[in-house]
């Protein structure tokens, strides 16, 4: 009989206790293995007209046709083209009397020109031909992007760089060199250090840094345990790593009619009521307010001003 009553009590308590998972960060868009760091638009050397163009294709999906001129896809603010009144979707028919039916023709004009030289652009806007005077300026070409590393902001909270290595047998292999870690990175907790080379995950070889990041995010759930084969200081080790886990929190604890407790992390909210039926004491607390109530008659309220975000800017 005692065991039965104890089982009933435990079952009742279990039904009154609720846990919820902590919020999981937003999904991450995975990068492709090979990044295209170039600019698909026209790269103009010499002088800069302050616009980007593309081939003037017809808008018909059924019959794509190349039309005369170059269509303006972007006009940089405060640029020569902007000051001349050229707009996006204008079609450049010619510059200084030279037809501009391909990108090479506009590039050639820009390369031969000099800063402050006036160029006469004939443009088509709808069915109207307009002349725009564009005063060229010195070209300020941006430096190309340079890849640093691939980042896993969720599962391992670390960054990696692909590295090629040759095994003692002469076989070519690859791995992911650890180049950055956050303070709460699971790798750090497992004893993996910056500069270590990860060559396998659960006995599967690491092909590249991006493939390693993709596998961690897509193939393993939060909190999963993986075995990483790591080369550190010339020696090889197997490291057991438990991937990042958002964890859980006690969201509700209730034993009717004695008391009720609720908690929410975002925004932070705490509610405690005793007893739950006709409460003698009740508290409501948030990040900026706490409210105590006794016997429905006595209230103590304390408010706190939110931080001034301007001080952090």
mmCIF file of C-alpha atoms in Angstrom:
data_model
loop_
_atom_site.group_PDB
_atom_site.id
_atom_site.type_symbol
_atom_site.label_atom_id
_atom_site.label_comp_id
_atom_site.label_asym_id
_atom_site.label_seq_id
_atom_site.Cartn_x
_atom_site.Cartn_y
_atom_site.Cartn_z
ATOM 1 C CA UNK A 1 0.000 0.000 0.000
ATOM 2 C CA UNK A 2 2.847 2.378 0.872
ATOM 3 C CA UNK A 3 4.561 1.661 -2.428
ATOM 4 C CA UNK A 4 1.320 2.364 -4.249
ATOM 5 C CA UNK A 5 0.813 5.686 -2.465
ATOM 6 C CA UNK A 6 4.448 6.662 -3.037
ATOM 7 C CA UNK A 7 4.126 5.807 -6.730
ATOM 8 C CA UNK A 8 1.002 7.968 -6.964
ATOM 9 C CA UNK A 9 2.758 10.891 -5.294
ATOM 10 C CA UNK A 10 5.790 10.586 -7.569
ATOM 11 C CA UNK A 11 3.568 10.300 -10.624
ATOM 12 C CA UNK A 12 1.670 13.404 -9.549
ATOM 13 C CA UNK A 13 4.876 15.369 -8.997
ATOM 14 C CA UNK A 14 6.287 14.209 -12.325
ATOM 15 C CA UNK A 15 3.183 15.441 -14.094
ATOM 16 C CA UNK A 16 3.573 18.823 -12.430
ATOM 17 C CA UNK A 17 7.211 19.384 -13.424
ATOM 18 C CA UNK A 18 7.899 20.706 -16.912
ATOM 19 C CA UNK A 19 11.226 21.329 -18.607
ATOM 20 C CA UNK A 20 11.820 23.142 -21.885
ATOM 21 C CA UNK A 21 14.841 23.461 -24.143
ATOM 22 C CA UNK A 22 16.759 26.694 -24.159
ATOM 23 C CA UNK A 23 16.418 28.692 -27.387
ATOM 24 C CA UNK A 24 18.563 27.358 -30.226
ATOM 25 C CA UNK A 25 20.418 29.956 -32.308
ATOM 26 C CA UNK A 26 19.026 30.713 -35.763
ATOM 27 C CA UNK A 27 19.986 28.335 -38.535
ATOM 28 C CA UNK A 28 23.232 29.058 -40.334
ATOM 29 C CA UNK A 29 23.514 29.270 -44.106
ATOM 30 C CA UNK A 30 26.294 26.875 -45.048
ATOM 31 C CA UNK A 31 28.911 28.132 -47.475
ATOM 32 C CA UNK A 32 29.739 26.195 -50.644
ATOM 33 C CA UNK A 33 33.038 24.370 -50.844
ATOM 34 C CA UNK A 34 34.380 26.849 -53.383
ATOM 35 C CA UNK A 35 33.558 30.527 -52.944
ATOM 36 C CA UNK A 36 33.297 32.933 -55.845
ATOM 37 C CA UNK A 37 35.051 35.994 -54.466
ATOM 38 C CA UNK A 38 35.159 37.817 -57.791
ATOM 39 C CA UNK A 39 32.730 40.478 -59.004
ATOM 40 C CA UNK A 40 30.387 39.294 -61.736
ATOM 41 C CA UNK A 41 29.827 42.881 -62.838
ATOM 42 C CA UNK A 42 32.168 44.868 -65.052
ATOM 43 C CA UNK A 43 35.507 45.721 -63.443
ATOM 44 C CA UNK A 44 36.588 49.127 -64.719
ATOM 45 C CA UNK A 45 40.248 50.109 -64.569
ATOM 46 C CA UNK A 46 41.716 53.519 -65.291
ATOM 47 C CA UNK A 47 38.832 55.842 -64.417
ATOM 48 C CA UNK A 48 35.607 55.162 -62.634
ATOM 49 C CA UNK A 49 32.171 56.062 -63.984
ATOM 50 C CA UNK A 50 30.436 54.907 -60.806
ATOM 51 C CA UNK A 51 28.087 52.384 -62.355
ATOM 52 C CA UNK A 52 27.761 48.674 -62.984
ATOM 53 C CA UNK A 53 26.372 47.224 -66.178
ATOM 54 C CA UNK A 54 25.300 43.940 -67.669
ATOM 55 C CA UNK A 55 24.309 42.581 -71.044
ATOM 56 C CA UNK A 56 21.068 44.124 -72.328
ATOM 57 C CA UNK A 57 18.860 41.064 -72.601
ATOM 58 C CA UNK A 58 15.187 41.147 -73.513
ATOM 59 C CA UNK A 59 12.660 40.639 -70.727
ATOM 60 C CA UNK A 60 10.904 37.831 -72.574
ATOM 61 C CA UNK A 61 11.378 34.395 -71.009
ATOM 62 C CA UNK A 62 10.116 32.693 -74.136
ATOM 63 C CA UNK A 63 12.642 34.309 -76.466
ATOM 64 C CA UNK A 64 15.754 35.723 -74.817
ATOM 65 C CA UNK A 65 17.436 38.157 -77.186
ATOM 66 C CA UNK A 66 20.521 40.364 -76.816
ATOM 67 C CA UNK A 67 19.566 43.975 -77.509
ATOM 68 C CA UNK A 68 21.895 46.903 -78.343
ATOM 69 C CA UNK A 69 23.593 48.689 -75.470
ATOM 70 C CA UNK A 70 24.484 47.853 -71.873
ATOM 71 C CA UNK A 71 21.832 47.897 -69.146
ATOM 72 C CA UNK A 72 22.740 49.736 -65.941
ATOM 73 C CA UNK A 73 22.348 47.372 -62.982
ATOM 74 C CA UNK A 74 23.643 49.721 -60.249
ATOM 75 C CA UNK A 75 24.580 53.381 -59.837
ATOM 76 C CA UNK A 76 26.885 54.188 -56.931
ATOM 77 C CA UNK A 77 25.726 57.115 -54.753
ATOM 78 C CA UNK A 78 27.588 60.401 -55.315
ATOM 79 C CA UNK A 79 29.397 58.917 -58.320
ATOM 80 C CA UNK A 80 29.955 60.535 -61.755
ATOM 81 C CA UNK A 81 27.046 58.536 -63.196
ATOM 82 C CA UNK A 82 24.843 59.573 -60.262
ATOM 83 C CA UNK A 83 25.674 63.263 -60.732
ATOM 84 C CA UNK A 84 25.000 62.918 -64.471
ATOM 85 C CA UNK A 85 21.468 61.654 -63.793
ATOM 86 C CA UNK A 86 21.890 58.071 -64.984
ATOM 87 C CA UNK A 87 19.466 55.623 -63.336
ATOM 88 C CA UNK A 88 19.255 51.879 -62.874
ATOM 89 C CA UNK A 89 17.745 50.121 -65.941
ATOM 90 C CA UNK A 90 18.905 52.875 -68.278
ATOM 91 C CA UNK A 91 20.567 51.441 -71.385
ATOM 92 C CA UNK A 92 23.926 52.914 -72.437
ATOM 93 C CA UNK A 93 23.899 53.006 -76.244
ATOM 94 C CA UNK A 94 27.208 54.798 -76.819
ATOM 95 C CA UNK A 95 29.984 56.782 -75.148
ATOM 96 C CA UNK A 96 31.658 59.591 -77.111
ATOM 97 C CA UNK A 97 30.137 58.204 -80.302
ATOM 98 C CA UNK A 98 31.438 54.651 -79.714
ATOM 99 C CA UNK A 99 28.719 51.987 -79.563
ATOM 100 C CA UNK A 100 28.676 50.075 -76.273
ATOM 101 C CA UNK A 101 27.118 46.786 -77.225
ATOM 102 C CA UNK A 102 29.473 44.762 -75.029
ATOM 103 C CA UNK A 103 31.275 45.259 -71.736
ATOM 104 C CA UNK A 104 34.713 45.287 -73.329
ATOM 105 C CA UNK A 105 33.887 48.493 -75.194
ATOM 106 C CA UNK A 106 33.038 50.360 -71.986
ATOM 107 C CA UNK A 107 36.132 48.961 -70.273
ATOM 108 C CA UNK A 108 38.326 50.139 -73.148
ATOM 109 C CA UNK A 109 36.948 53.687 -72.914
ATOM 110 C CA UNK A 110 37.513 53.766 -69.143
ATOM 111 C CA UNK A 111 41.088 52.462 -69.419
ATOM 112 C CA UNK A 112 42.066 55.103 -72.013
ATOM 113 C CA UNK A 113 40.396 58.001 -70.227
ATOM 114 C CA UNK A 114 41.842 60.416 -67.672
ATOM 115 C CA UNK A 115 40.351 61.811 -64.456
ATOM 116 C CA UNK A 116 38.094 64.867 -64.920
ATOM 117 C CA UNK A 117 37.590 64.095 -68.619
ATOM 118 C CA UNK A 118 34.018 64.691 -69.825
ATOM 119 C CA UNK A 119 32.325 61.816 -71.599
ATOM 120 C CA UNK A 120 29.058 62.041 -73.508
ATOM 121 C CA UNK A 121 26.836 59.046 -72.738
ATOM 122 C CA UNK A 122 23.857 58.397 -74.990
ATOM 123 C CA UNK A 123 21.333 56.434 -72.959
ATOM 124 C CA UNK A 124 17.914 55.023 -73.641
ATOM 125 C CA UNK A 125 15.239 55.381 -70.974
ATOM 126 C CA UNK A 126 12.105 53.669 -72.136
ATOM 127 C CA UNK A 127 11.659 54.936 -75.696
ATOM 128 C CA UNK A 128 13.563 58.193 -75.129
ATOM 129 C CA UNK A 129 17.220 58.790 -76.000
ATOM 130 C CA UNK A 130 19.036 61.088 -73.572
ATOM 131 C CA UNK A 131 22.535 62.554 -73.449
ATOM 132 C CA UNK A 132 24.357 62.546 -70.111
ATOM 133 C CA UNK A 133 27.680 64.254 -69.390
ATOM 134 C CA UNK A 134 29.778 62.032 -67.138
ATOM 135 C CA UNK A 135 32.955 63.494 -65.632
ATOM 136 C CA UNK A 136 35.313 60.609 -65.011
ATOM 137 C CA UNK A 137 37.151 60.283 -61.733
ATOM 138 C CA UNK A 138 40.170 58.327 -60.583
ATOM 139 C CA UNK A 139 39.315 54.683 -60.171
ATOM 140 C CA UNK A 140 39.434 53.410 -56.601
ATOM 141 C CA UNK A 141 39.329 49.698 -57.116
ATOM 142 C CA UNK A 142 38.603 47.725 -53.948
ATOM 143 C CA UNK A 143 41.028 45.021 -52.919
ATOM 144 C CA UNK A 144 39.724 41.512 -53.569
ATOM 145 C CA UNK A 145 38.270 39.501 -50.708
ATOM 146 C CA UNK A 146 40.603 37.020 -49.057
ATOM 147 C CA UNK A 147 39.298 33.895 -47.363
ATOM 148 C CA UNK A 148 40.501 33.456 -43.785
ATOM 149 C CA UNK A 149 38.797 30.334 -42.484
ATOM 150 C CA UNK A 150 35.482 28.480 -42.213
ATOM 151 C CA UNK A 151 33.377 28.992 -39.073
ATOM 152 C CA UNK A 152 31.102 26.645 -37.142
ATOM 153 C CA UNK A 153 29.165 28.991 -34.816
ATOM 154 C CA UNK A 154 26.914 26.288 -33.364
ATOM 155 C CA UNK A 155 28.130 22.719 -32.870
ATOM 156 C CA UNK A 156 31.824 23.229 -32.049
ATOM 157 C CA UNK A 157 31.954 27.041 -31.853
ATOM 158 C CA UNK A 158 35.303 27.130 -33.582
ATOM 159 C CA UNK A 159 36.910 28.034 -36.902
ATOM 160 C CA UNK A 160 38.998 25.874 -39.217
ATOM 161 C CA UNK A 161 41.290 26.097 -42.211
ATOM 162 C CA UNK A 162 41.768 23.292 -44.721
ATOM 163 C CA UNK A 163 45.241 21.796 -44.672
ATOM 164 C CA UNK A 164 46.804 19.179 -46.917
ATOM 165 C CA UNK A 165 49.228 16.693 -45.367
ATOM 166 C CA UNK A 166 51.186 13.661 -46.480
ATOM 167 C CA UNK A 167 51.192 10.548 -44.364
ATOM 168 C CA UNK A 168 54.434 8.612 -43.695
ATOM 169 C CA UNK A 169 53.268 6.152 -46.356
ATOM 170 C CA UNK A 170 53.289 8.965 -48.906
ATOM 171 C CA UNK A 171 49.506 9.076 -49.213
ATOM 172 C CA UNK A 172 48.013 12.551 -49.595
ATOM 173 C CA UNK A 173 45.411 13.382 -46.984
ATOM 174 C CA UNK A 174 43.639 16.425 -45.560
ATOM 175 C CA UNK A 175 42.372 17.867 -42.306
ATOM 176 C CA UNK A 176 40.868 20.896 -40.598
ATOM 177 C CA UNK A 177 43.317 23.068 -38.649
ATOM 178 C CA UNK A 178 41.752 24.736 -35.591
ATOM 179 C CA UNK A 179 42.455 28.471 -35.906
ATOM 180 C CA UNK A 180 39.903 30.037 -33.540
ATOM 181 C CA UNK A 181 37.737 28.953 -30.592
ATOM 182 C CA UNK A 182 35.213 30.721 -28.413
ATOM 183 C CA UNK A 183 35.579 30.523 -24.641
ATOM 184 C CA UNK A 184 32.669 28.047 -24.422
ATOM 185 C CA UNK A 185 33.813 25.881 -27.334
ATOM 186 C CA UNK A 186 33.328 22.139 -26.733
ATOM 187 C CA UNK A 187 36.759 21.599 -28.318
ATOM 188 C CA UNK A 188 38.439 23.578 -25.552
ATOM 189 C CA UNK A 189 36.628 21.535 -22.922
ATOM 190 C CA UNK A 190 37.875 18.351 -24.591
ATOM 191 C CA UNK A 191 41.492 19.506 -24.453
ATOM 192 C CA UNK A 192 41.853 20.444 -28.119
ATOM 193 C CA UNK A 193 44.066 23.491 -28.636
ATOM 194 C CA UNK A 194 44.568 26.130 -31.301
ATOM 195 C CA UNK A 195 46.775 24.767 -34.055
ATOM 196 C CA UNK A 196 45.655 21.161 -33.612
ATOM 197 C CA UNK A 197 44.734 19.348 -36.804
ATOM 198 C CA UNK A 198 41.496 17.335 -36.953
ATOM 199 C CA UNK A 199 41.816 14.536 -39.491
ATOM 200 C CA UNK A 200 38.747 12.392 -38.775
ATOM 201 C CA UNK A 201 35.339 12.490 -37.116
ATOM 202 C CA UNK A 202 33.919 9.165 -35.928
ATOM 203 C CA UNK A 203 36.507 7.360 -38.117
ATOM 204 C CA UNK A 204 35.457 9.325 -41.208
ATOM 205 C CA UNK A 205 38.246 11.356 -42.801
ATOM 206 C CA UNK A 206 37.981 15.148 -42.893
ATOM 207 C CA UNK A 207 38.046 16.256 -46.537
ATOM 208 C CA UNK A 208 38.083 20.004 -45.925
ATOM 209 C CA UNK A 209 37.279 22.640 -43.330
ATOM 210 C CA UNK A 210 33.905 23.399 -44.945
ATOM 211 C CA UNK A 211 32.949 19.724 -45.204
ATOM 212 C CA UNK A 212 33.852 19.284 -41.541
ATOM 213 C CA UNK A 213 31.686 22.274 -40.537
ATOM 214 C CA UNK A 214 28.807 21.048 -42.711
ATOM 215 C CA UNK A 215 28.949 17.551 -41.204
ATOM 216 C CA UNK A 216 28.971 18.893 -37.633
ATOM 217 C CA UNK A 217 25.918 21.084 -38.221
ATOM 218 C CA UNK A 218 23.854 18.802 -40.462
ATOM 219 C CA UNK A 219 24.701 15.265 -39.322
ATOM 220 C CA UNK A 220 24.849 15.615 -35.540
ATOM 221 C CA UNK A 221 22.220 16.829 -33.111
ATOM 222 C CA UNK A 222 22.989 19.295 -30.305
ATOM 223 C CA UNK A 223 24.702 17.568 -27.413
ATOM 224 C CA UNK A 224 25.835 14.587 -29.495
ATOM 225 C CA UNK A 225 29.167 13.007 -28.591
ATOM 226 C CA UNK A 226 31.702 12.551 -31.384
ATOM 227 C CA UNK A 227 35.192 11.139 -31.551
ATOM 228 C CA UNK A 228 37.717 13.414 -33.227
ATOM 229 C CA UNK A 229 41.078 12.139 -34.396
ATOM 230 C CA UNK A 230 43.475 14.973 -33.652
ATOM 231 C CA UNK A 231 47.135 15.523 -34.497
ATOM 232 C CA UNK A 232 48.792 17.721 -31.866
ATOM 233 C CA UNK A 233 52.546 18.367 -31.532
ATOM 234 C CA UNK A 234 53.254 15.552 -33.977
ATOM 235 C CA UNK A 235 51.246 12.977 -32.025
ATOM 236 C CA UNK A 236 47.811 11.558 -32.797
ATOM 237 C CA UNK A 237 45.025 11.401 -30.225
ATOM 238 C CA UNK A 238 41.354 10.446 -30.078
ATOM 239 C CA UNK A 239 39.335 13.150 -28.329
ATOM 240 C CA UNK A 240 35.781 12.655 -27.091
ATOM 241 C CA UNK A 241 33.854 15.853 -27.750
ATOM 242 C CA UNK A 242 30.301 16.585 -26.686
ATOM 243 C CA UNK A 243 28.923 19.118 -29.134
ATOM 244 C CA UNK A 244 27.216 22.258 -27.919
ATOM 245 C CA UNK A 245 23.888 21.629 -26.220
ATOM 246 C CA UNK A 246 21.375 24.439 -25.564
ATOM 247 C CA UNK A 247 20.319 22.664 -22.365
ATOM 248 C CA UNK A 248 16.962 22.780 -20.627
ATOM 249 C CA UNK A 249 15.381 24.868 -17.909
ATOM 250 C CA UNK A 250 12.605 24.282 -15.376
ATOM 251 C CA UNK A 251 9.644 26.074 -16.922
ATOM 252 C CA UNK A 252 6.888 25.081 -14.478
ATOM 253 C CA UNK A 253 6.625 23.395 -11.095
ATOM 254 C CA UNK A 254 3.114 23.022 -9.775
ATOM 255 C CA UNK A 255 1.556 21.125 -6.885
ATOM 256 C CA UNK A 256 -2.091 22.114 -6.741
ATOM 257 C CA UNK A 257 -3.395 23.588 -4.497
ATOM 258 C CA UNK A 258 -0.152 24.251 -2.588
ATOM 259 C CA UNK A 259 1.925 26.356 -4.970
ATOM 260 C CA UNK A 260 2.796 27.195 -8.575
ATOM 261 C CA UNK A 261 6.145 28.299 -10.023
ATOM 262 C CA UNK A 262 6.732 29.408 -13.626
ATOM 263 C CA UNK A 263 9.817 30.672 -15.403
ATOM 264 C CA UNK A 264 10.483 32.087 -18.873
ATOM 265 C CA UNK A 265 13.987 33.114 -19.988
ATOM 266 C CA UNK A 266 13.181 35.563 -22.794
ATOM 267 C CA UNK A 267 11.944 37.943 -21.655
ATOM 268 C CA UNK A 268 12.831 36.874 -18.137
ATOM 269 C CA UNK A 269 9.652 36.225 -16.143
ATOM 270 C CA UNK A 270 9.272 34.510 -12.745
ATOM 271 C CA UNK A 271 5.910 33.819 -11.135
ATOM 272 C CA UNK A 272 5.481 32.146 -7.728
ATOM 273 C CA UNK A 273 2.155 31.749 -5.969
ATOM 274 C CA UNK A 274 1.457 30.188 -2.551
ATOM 275 C CA UNK A 275 -0.938 28.608 -2.153
ATOM 276 C CA UNK A 276 -2.246 28.456 -5.701
ATOM 277 C CA UNK A 277 -5.854 28.602 -4.576
ATOM 278 C CA UNK A 278 -6.552 31.965 -2.882
ATOM 279 C CA UNK A 279 -2.834 32.813 -2.613
ATOM 280 C CA UNK A 280 -1.438 34.295 0.576
ATOM 281 C CA UNK A 281 1.729 35.336 -1.223
ATOM 282 C CA UNK A 282 2.409 36.003 -4.872
ATOM 283 C CA UNK A 283 5.502 37.332 -6.655
ATOM 284 C CA UNK A 284 5.934 38.453 -10.243
ATOM 285 C CA UNK A 285 9.457 39.315 -11.347
ATOM 286 C CA UNK A 286 10.953 40.394 -14.660
ATOM 287 C CA UNK A 287 14.177 42.031 -15.758
ATOM 288 C CA UNK A 288 12.870 45.491 -14.868
ATOM 289 C CA UNK A 289 10.112 44.905 -12.319
ATOM 290 C CA UNK A 290 9.315 42.919 -9.174
ATOM 291 C CA UNK A 291 5.874 42.837 -7.611
ATOM 292 C CA UNK A 292 5.116 41.215 -4.233
ATOM 293 C CA UNK A 293 1.528 40.755 -3.082
ATOM 294 C CA UNK A 294 0.342 39.645 0.365
ATOM 295 C CA UNK A 295 -3.262 38.599 1.012
ATOM 296 C CA UNK A 296 -4.471 40.661 -1.959
ATOM 297 C CA UNK A 297 -4.138 43.830 0.132
ATOM 298 C CA UNK A 298 -0.463 44.610 0.563
ATOM 299 C CA UNK A 299 1.608 45.298 -2.515
ATOM 300 C CA UNK A 300 5.290 46.059 -2.874
ATOM 301 C CA UNK A 301 6.379 47.054 -6.356
ATOM 302 C CA UNK A 302 9.901 47.841 -7.456
ATOM 303 C CA UNK A 303 10.768 48.968 -10.979
ATOM 304 C CA UNK A 304 14.168 49.321 -12.594
ATOM 305 C CA UNK A 305 14.920 51.391 -15.647
ATOM 306 C CA UNK A 306 16.213 49.434 -18.643
ATOM 307 C CA UNK A 307 19.841 50.151 -19.561
ATOM 308 C CA UNK A 308 20.504 53.092 -21.850
ATOM 309 C CA UNK A 309 21.501 51.398 -25.103
ATOM 310 C CA UNK A 310 23.027 54.619 -26.381
ATOM 311 C CA UNK A 311 25.930 54.137 -23.963
ATOM 312 C CA UNK A 312 26.885 50.980 -25.838
ATOM 313 C CA UNK A 313 26.929 52.577 -29.280
#
